[in-house]
Amino acid sequence: MEKKQTAKVGLMGFGTVGTGVVRIIQGHQEDLQKQTGLGIEVHKILVQDPGKSRSIDSMKHIITSNPNDLLDDPEIDIIVEVIGGISPAKEYILAALERGKHVVTANKDLMALHGGEILQKAQEKGCDVFYEASVAGGIPILRALVEGFSSDRITKMMGIVNGTTNYILTKMSQEGADYGEVLKEAQALGYAEADPTSDVEGFDAARKMAILATLGFRVPMKLEDVDVKGISQVSKEDIAYGKKLGYEVKLLGIARRDGEAIEVSVQPTMLPKSHPLASVNGVFNAVYVHGEAVGETMFYGPGAGELPTATAVVSDLVTVVKNMKLGVSGRGMVAPYKEKILKEDSEKFSKYFLRIIVADKRGVLAQITQLLADKNISLVQVLQQPYNGGTQAEIILVTHLAAKCDMENVLKHMQEMEIVHEVKSCYRVEGGDSE
Ligand code: NAP
Ligand code: HSE
């Protein structure tokens, strides 16, 4: 039998990431061949609109809008899915696996929701499925969790894992920029999802945190296990007051394990300026990982964009091709093997930043602090200043650690108090001395 010289790739999607994949495969061909022992060739490309003009013109002859041109081509060994979304990406991936083709994808929506089913099909068929680009773009964090930390027990992961929202928050903080305008910039730069709601409302980060928690804690975390709040309500005023008190606002994912109980959340969070994650700016992502044995580690890099994301996709391709050569395809995956125990709200502790508008009367601050004291919540910082031309007052409070359910109770009570005219904002505060 003739010896295989080239691994042939069917590329599904030729947008931001797909274009980067072609550029890297073409530009790094010699290195890829030296590492894998095979050439890597993009054999066919699936798109939605074959008539669209593309920044790489030389691939025109292999572009199709018929998925079966890739799925039914016996020469194609590997499908790279960079279409995004659930359908038809899921159907195409399952069909590729059914036909014995390996899969590389950048699709966190799909892997967070249907990863279990896809990995099971891959195992049945002896195929590889890798999805490094699905979390934190160019940072090889999934490989680090699965391989680098395989000997340790991870207790905490904190991540800035959405480039679009970090880009927006950075511009709002550093330039006082307008939210809507910066979102448009992030879309033009290819960072945002086709529907940017999933970026700004925190769902994209939540999917990534579900993937990180599944791999890091070895439990089958689901998207609905993640508490999610996005950045659409974050105002310039919140950012300015945060700064005044020494904080930056970041959309932060936290996955924490205490004993066997786990909590995972994504929400805008105040971080002390001295915290390493507070200086992660623009489209950059970072993931902090704490392991029982290793202690603290941190991974930093570009979280989105054409070439950074494509490096992760092509590195997965390299692994697939190496496995093909070694005849060990489909054997590298370890399914989550631990029972999932989720914390109750009474077991989730955090510090909080509150901004409230109150009546400017004697004793108001005392009533607010009493309400907090009744729930055993003590204060770290208090700032009060006139509001609305002095007819009202604005109070900013930062608490010590409080249980999530106690803080929710406090907020409910505040909304019923006559002296409280509006609860403007409530953010989690992470990092600092008391943890
Ligand atoms: P994109 O620029 O919107 O490109 C999507 C591509 O898929 C386009 O080429 C489009 O065809 C094609 N497509 C869409 N629907 C299709 C369908 N029904 N059938 C066939 N082809 C279809 O998206 P992207 O930014 O490259 O993102 C791709 C994936 O990577 C997503 O899962 C995303 O979450 C993930 N990701 C993106 C980044 C990033 O920085 N952009 C980073 C990490 C992960 P046309 O070209 O004809 O429209
Ligand atoms: N929209 C995503 C982000 C792309 O902004 O992080 C990378 O997954």
mmCIF file of N, CA and C in Angstrom, residues 84-86 106-115 131 133-136 142 145 161-162 192-215 221-229 251 253-255 264-267:
data_model
loop_
_atom_site.group_PDB
_atom_site.id
_atom_site.type_symbol
_atom_site.label_atom_id
_atom_site.label_comp_id
_atom_site.label_asym_id
_atom_site.label_seq_id
_atom_site.Cartn_x
_atom_site.Cartn_y
_atom_site.Cartn_z
ATOM 1 N N GLY A 84 -19.150 27.756 13.801
ATOM 2 C CA GLY A 84 -19.714 28.323 15.033
ATOM 3 C C GLY A 84 -21.179 27.949 15.193
ATOM 4 N N GLY A 85 -21.721 28.173 16.415
ATOM 5 C CA GLY A 85 -23.135 27.886 16.693
ATOM 6 C C GLY A 85 -23.393 26.392 16.839
ATOM 7 N N ILE A 86 -24.645 26.048 17.113
ATOM 8 C CA ILE A 86 -24.976 24.638 17.370
ATOM 9 C C ILE A 86 -25.315 23.901 16.073
ATOM 10 N N ALA A 106 -13.354 25.007 17.151
ATOM 11 C CA ALA A 106 -13.118 26.165 18.026
ATOM 12 C C ALA A 106 -14.433 26.548 18.711
ATOM 13 N N ASN A 107 -15.395 25.628 18.684
ATOM 14 C CA ASN A 107 -16.784 25.962 18.987
ATOM 15 C C ASN A 107 -17.143 25.707 20.451
ATOM 16 N N LYS A 108 -17.029 26.745 21.296
ATOM 17 C CA LYS A 108 -17.333 26.539 22.729
ATOM 18 C C LYS A 108 -18.819 26.365 22.988
ATOM 19 N N ASP A 109 -19.663 27.004 22.149
ATOM 20 C CA ASP A 109 -21.111 26.861 22.338
ATOM 21 C C ASP A 109 -21.455 25.375 22.270
ATOM 22 N N LEU A 110 -20.923 24.741 21.221
ATOM 23 C CA LEU A 110 -21.218 23.335 20.977
ATOM 24 C C LEU A 110 -20.576 22.439 22.040
ATOM 25 N N MET A 111 -19.298 22.694 22.364
ATOM 26 C CA MET A 111 -18.610 21.810 23.303
ATOM 27 C C MET A 111 -19.179 21.966 24.713
ATOM 28 N N ALA A 112 -19.617 23.184 25.074
ATOM 29 C CA ALA A 112 -20.186 23.371 26.414
ATOM 30 C C ALA A 112 -21.548 22.687 26.519
ATOM 31 N N LEU A 113 -22.308 22.678 25.425
ATOM 32 C CA LEU A 113 -23.663 22.111 25.495
ATOM 33 C C LEU A 113 -23.714 20.634 25.118
ATOM 34 N N HIS A 114 -22.920 20.234 24.119
ATOM 35 C CA HIS A 114 -23.044 18.860 23.600
ATOM 36 C C HIS A 114 -21.705 18.126 23.567
ATOM 37 N N GLY A 115 -20.721 18.628 24.330
ATOM 38 C CA GLY A 115 -19.388 18.026 24.334
ATOM 39 C C GLY A 115 -19.437 16.543 24.692
ATOM 40 N N TYR A 131 -10.351 20.695 20.946
ATOM 41 C CA TYR A 131 -11.086 21.972 20.898
ATOM 42 C C TYR A 131 -10.363 23.075 21.673
ATOM 43 N N ALA A 133 -8.980 25.831 20.822
ATOM 44 C CA ALA A 133 -9.301 27.236 20.506
ATOM 45 C C ALA A 133 -10.622 27.684 21.118
ATOM 46 N N SER A 134 -11.381 26.741 21.677
ATOM 47 C CA SER A 134 -12.710 27.128 22.182
ATOM 48 C C SER A 134 -12.611 27.968 23.458
ATOM 49 N N VAL A 135 -11.501 27.877 24.178
ATOM 50 C CA VAL A 135 -11.357 28.663 25.413
ATOM 51 C C VAL A 135 -10.066 29.480 25.342
ATOM 52 N N ALA A 136 -10.213 30.789 25.548
ATOM 53 C CA ALA A 136 -9.069 31.701 25.651
ATOM 54 C C ALA A 136 -8.183 31.729 24.403
ATOM 55 N N LEU A 142 -6.367 24.429 27.672
ATOM 56 C CA LEU A 142 -7.023 23.119 27.833
ATOM 57 C C LEU A 142 -5.978 22.008 27.933
ATOM 58 N N LEU A 145 -4.531 22.046 31.354
ATOM 59 C CA LEU A 145 -5.380 21.425 32.388
ATOM 60 C C LEU A 145 -5.364 19.905 32.278
ATOM 61 N N VAL A 161 -11.964 35.432 30.195
ATOM 62 C CA VAL A 161 -11.983 34.498 29.070
ATOM 63 C C VAL A 161 -12.826 35.002 27.898
ATOM 64 N N ASN A 162 -13.234 36.258 27.956
ATOM 65 C CA ASN A 162 -13.918 36.824 26.793
ATOM 66 C C ASN A 162 -13.197 38.091 26.347
ATOM 67 N N ALA A 192 -15.804 39.666 18.292
ATOM 68 C CA ALA A 192 -17.140 39.342 18.823
ATOM 69 C C ALA A 192 -17.757 38.160 18.079
ATOM 70 N N GLU A 193 -18.705 37.505 18.742
ATOM 71 C CA GLU A 193 -19.462 36.426 18.109
ATOM 72 C C GLU A 193 -20.407 37.032 17.076
ATOM 73 N N ALA A 194 -20.933 36.162 16.171
ATOM 74 C CA ALA A 194 -21.862 36.638 15.135
ATOM 75 C C ALA A 194 -22.990 37.437 15.814
ATOM 76 N N ASP A 195 -23.529 36.908 16.925
ATOM 77 C CA ASP A 195 -24.482 37.668 17.734
ATOM 78 C C ASP A 195 -23.747 38.064 19.024
ATOM 79 N N PRO A 196 -23.343 39.334 19.154
ATOM 80 C CA PRO A 196 -22.499 39.716 20.298
ATOM 81 C C PRO A 196 -23.209 39.676 21.646
ATOM 82 N N THR A 197 -24.526 39.367 21.644
ATOM 83 C CA THR A 197 -25.240 39.234 22.918
ATOM 84 C C THR A 197 -24.541 38.208 23.798
ATOM 85 N N SER A 198 -24.074 37.136 23.165
ATOM 86 C CA SER A 198 -23.468 36.076 23.981
ATOM 87 C C SER A 198 -22.145 36.547 24.595
ATOM 88 N N ASP A 199 -21.472 37.518 23.972
ATOM 89 C CA ASP A 199 -20.278 38.094 24.593
ATOM 90 C C ASP A 199 -20.690 38.998 25.755
ATOM 91 N N VAL A 200 -21.523 40.010 25.456
ATOM 92 C CA VAL A 200 -21.771 41.057 26.456
ATOM 93 C C VAL A 200 -22.647 40.574 27.608
ATOM 94 N N GLU A 201 -23.481 39.555 27.375
ATOM 95 C CA GLU A 201 -24.308 39.052 28.485
ATOM 96 C C GLU A 201 -23.622 37.926 29.255
ATOM 97 N N GLY A 202 -22.389 37.619 28.896
ATOM 98 C CA GLY A 202 -21.593 36.686 29.709
ATOM 99 C C GLY A 202 -21.737 35.221 29.323
ATOM 100 N N PHE A 203 -22.609 34.907 28.319
ATOM 101 C CA PHE A 203 -22.837 33.483 27.999
ATOM 102 C C PHE A 203 -21.594 32.841 27.375
ATOM 103 N N ASP A 204 -20.885 33.619 26.533
ATOM 104 C CA ASP A 204 -19.668 33.074 25.915
ATOM 105 C C ASP A 204 -18.659 32.699 27.008
ATOM 106 N N ALA A 205 -18.481 33.608 27.976
ATOM 107 C CA ALA A 205 -17.540 33.318 29.077
ATOM 108 C C ALA A 205 -18.049 32.144 29.916
ATOM 109 N N ALA A 206 -19.381 32.062 30.088
ATOM 110 C CA ALA A 206 -19.948 30.968 30.902
ATOM 111 C C ALA A 206 -19.673 29.622 30.241
ATOM 112 N N ARG A 207 -19.801 29.582 28.903
ATOM 113 C CA ARG A 207 -19.523 28.315 28.194
ATOM 114 C C ARG A 207 -18.068 27.917 28.395
ATOM 115 N N LYS A 208 -17.186 28.925 28.319
ATOM 116 C CA LYS A 208 -15.762 28.629 28.490
ATOM 117 C C LYS A 208 -15.480 28.175 29.922
ATOM 118 N N MET A 209 -16.126 28.800 30.896
ATOM 119 C CA MET A 209 -15.899 28.392 32.298
ATOM 120 C C MET A 209 -16.439 26.976 32.541
ATOM 121 N N ALA A 210 -17.552 26.613 31.866
ATOM 122 C CA ALA A 210 -18.090 25.243 32.022
ATOM 123 C C ALA A 210 -17.061 24.244 31.465
ATOM 124 N N ILE A 211 -16.427 24.600 30.353
ATOM 125 C CA ILE A 211 -15.406 23.704 29.766
ATOM 126 C C ILE A 211 -14.190 23.625 30.700
ATOM 127 N N LEU A 212 -13.742 24.780 31.204
ATOM 128 C CA LEU A 212 -12.570 24.778 32.109
ATOM 129 C C LEU A 212 -12.868 23.954 33.363
ATOM 130 N N ALA A 213 -14.071 24.147 33.933
ATOM 131 C CA ALA A 213 -14.399 23.432 35.178
ATOM 132 C C ALA A 213 -14.503 21.927 34.935
ATOM 133 N N THR A 214 -15.065 21.547 33.782
ATOM 134 C CA THR A 214 -15.170 20.113 33.458
ATOM 135 C C THR A 214 -13.777 19.490 33.391
ATOM 136 N N LEU A 215 -12.876 20.159 32.670
ATOM 137 C CA LEU A 215 -11.533 19.580 32.492
ATOM 138 C C LEU A 215 -10.687 19.730 33.761
ATOM 139 N N MET A 221 -19.529 19.349 34.226
ATOM 140 C CA MET A 221 -20.239 20.616 34.465
ATOM 141 C C MET A 221 -21.107 20.957 33.263
ATOM 142 N N LYS A 222 -22.264 21.513 33.556
ATOM 143 C CA LYS A 222 -23.156 21.935 32.462
ATOM 144 C C LYS A 222 -23.246 23.446 32.473
ATOM 145 N N LEU A 223 -23.672 23.998 31.349
ATOM 146 C CA LEU A 223 -23.803 25.447 31.239
ATOM 147 C C LEU A 223 -24.760 25.999 32.301
ATOM 148 N N GLU A 224 -25.845 25.247 32.559
ATOM 149 C CA GLU A 224 -26.831 25.754 33.529
ATOM 150 C C GLU A 224 -26.303 25.717 34.972
ATOM 151 N N ASP A 225 -25.144 25.097 35.190
ATOM 152 C CA ASP A 225 -24.534 25.097 36.530
ATOM 153 C C ASP A 225 -23.773 26.396 36.798
ATOM 154 N N VAL A 226 -23.639 27.231 35.757
ATOM 155 C CA VAL A 226 -22.836 28.458 35.890
ATOM 156 C C VAL A 226 -23.763 29.653 36.148
ATOM 157 N N ASP A 227 -23.500 30.410 37.224
ATOM 158 C CA ASP A 227 -24.235 31.665 37.485
ATOM 159 C C ASP A 227 -23.697 32.710 36.522
ATOM 160 N N VAL A 228 -24.562 33.377 35.766
ATOM 161 C CA VAL A 228 -24.063 34.298 34.733
ATOM 162 C C VAL A 228 -24.663 35.699 34.846
ATOM 163 N N LYS A 229 -23.798 36.696 34.751
ATOM 164 C CA LYS A 229 -24.235 38.089 34.626
ATOM 165 C C LYS A 229 -23.241 38.783 33.688
ATOM 166 N N LEU A 251 -14.874 41.330 33.579
ATOM 167 C CA LEU A 251 -15.831 40.222 33.522
ATOM 168 C C LEU A 251 -15.037 38.966 33.885
ATOM 169 N N GLY A 253 -14.614 35.064 35.283
ATOM 170 C CA GLY A 253 -15.162 33.735 35.548
ATOM 171 C C GLY A 253 -14.423 33.149 36.733
ATOM 172 N N ILE A 254 -15.183 32.569 37.659
ATOM 173 C CA ILE A 254 -14.528 31.911 38.802
ATOM 174 C C ILE A 254 -15.078 30.497 38.931
ATOM 175 N N ALA A 255 -14.181 29.533 39.029
ATOM 176 C CA ALA A 255 -14.567 28.147 39.322
ATOM 177 C C ALA A 255 -13.790 27.771 40.572
ATOM 178 N N VAL A 264 -19.363 27.727 40.111
ATOM 179 C CA VAL A 264 -18.809 28.354 38.909
ATOM 180 C C VAL A 264 -19.691 29.543 38.552
ATOM 181 N N SER A 265 -19.063 30.679 38.319
ATOM 182 C CA SER A 265 -19.848 31.863 37.972
ATOM 183 C C SER A 265 -19.067 32.762 37.025
ATOM 184 N N VAL A 266 -19.833 33.625 36.349
ATOM 185 C CA VAL A 266 -19.237 34.665 35.502
ATOM 186 C C VAL A 266 -19.976 35.940 35.840
ATOM 187 N N GLN A 267 -19.270 36.969 36.230
ATOM 188 C CA GLN A 267 -19.938 38.246 36.496
ATOM 189 C C GLN A 267 -18.940 39.394 36.520
#
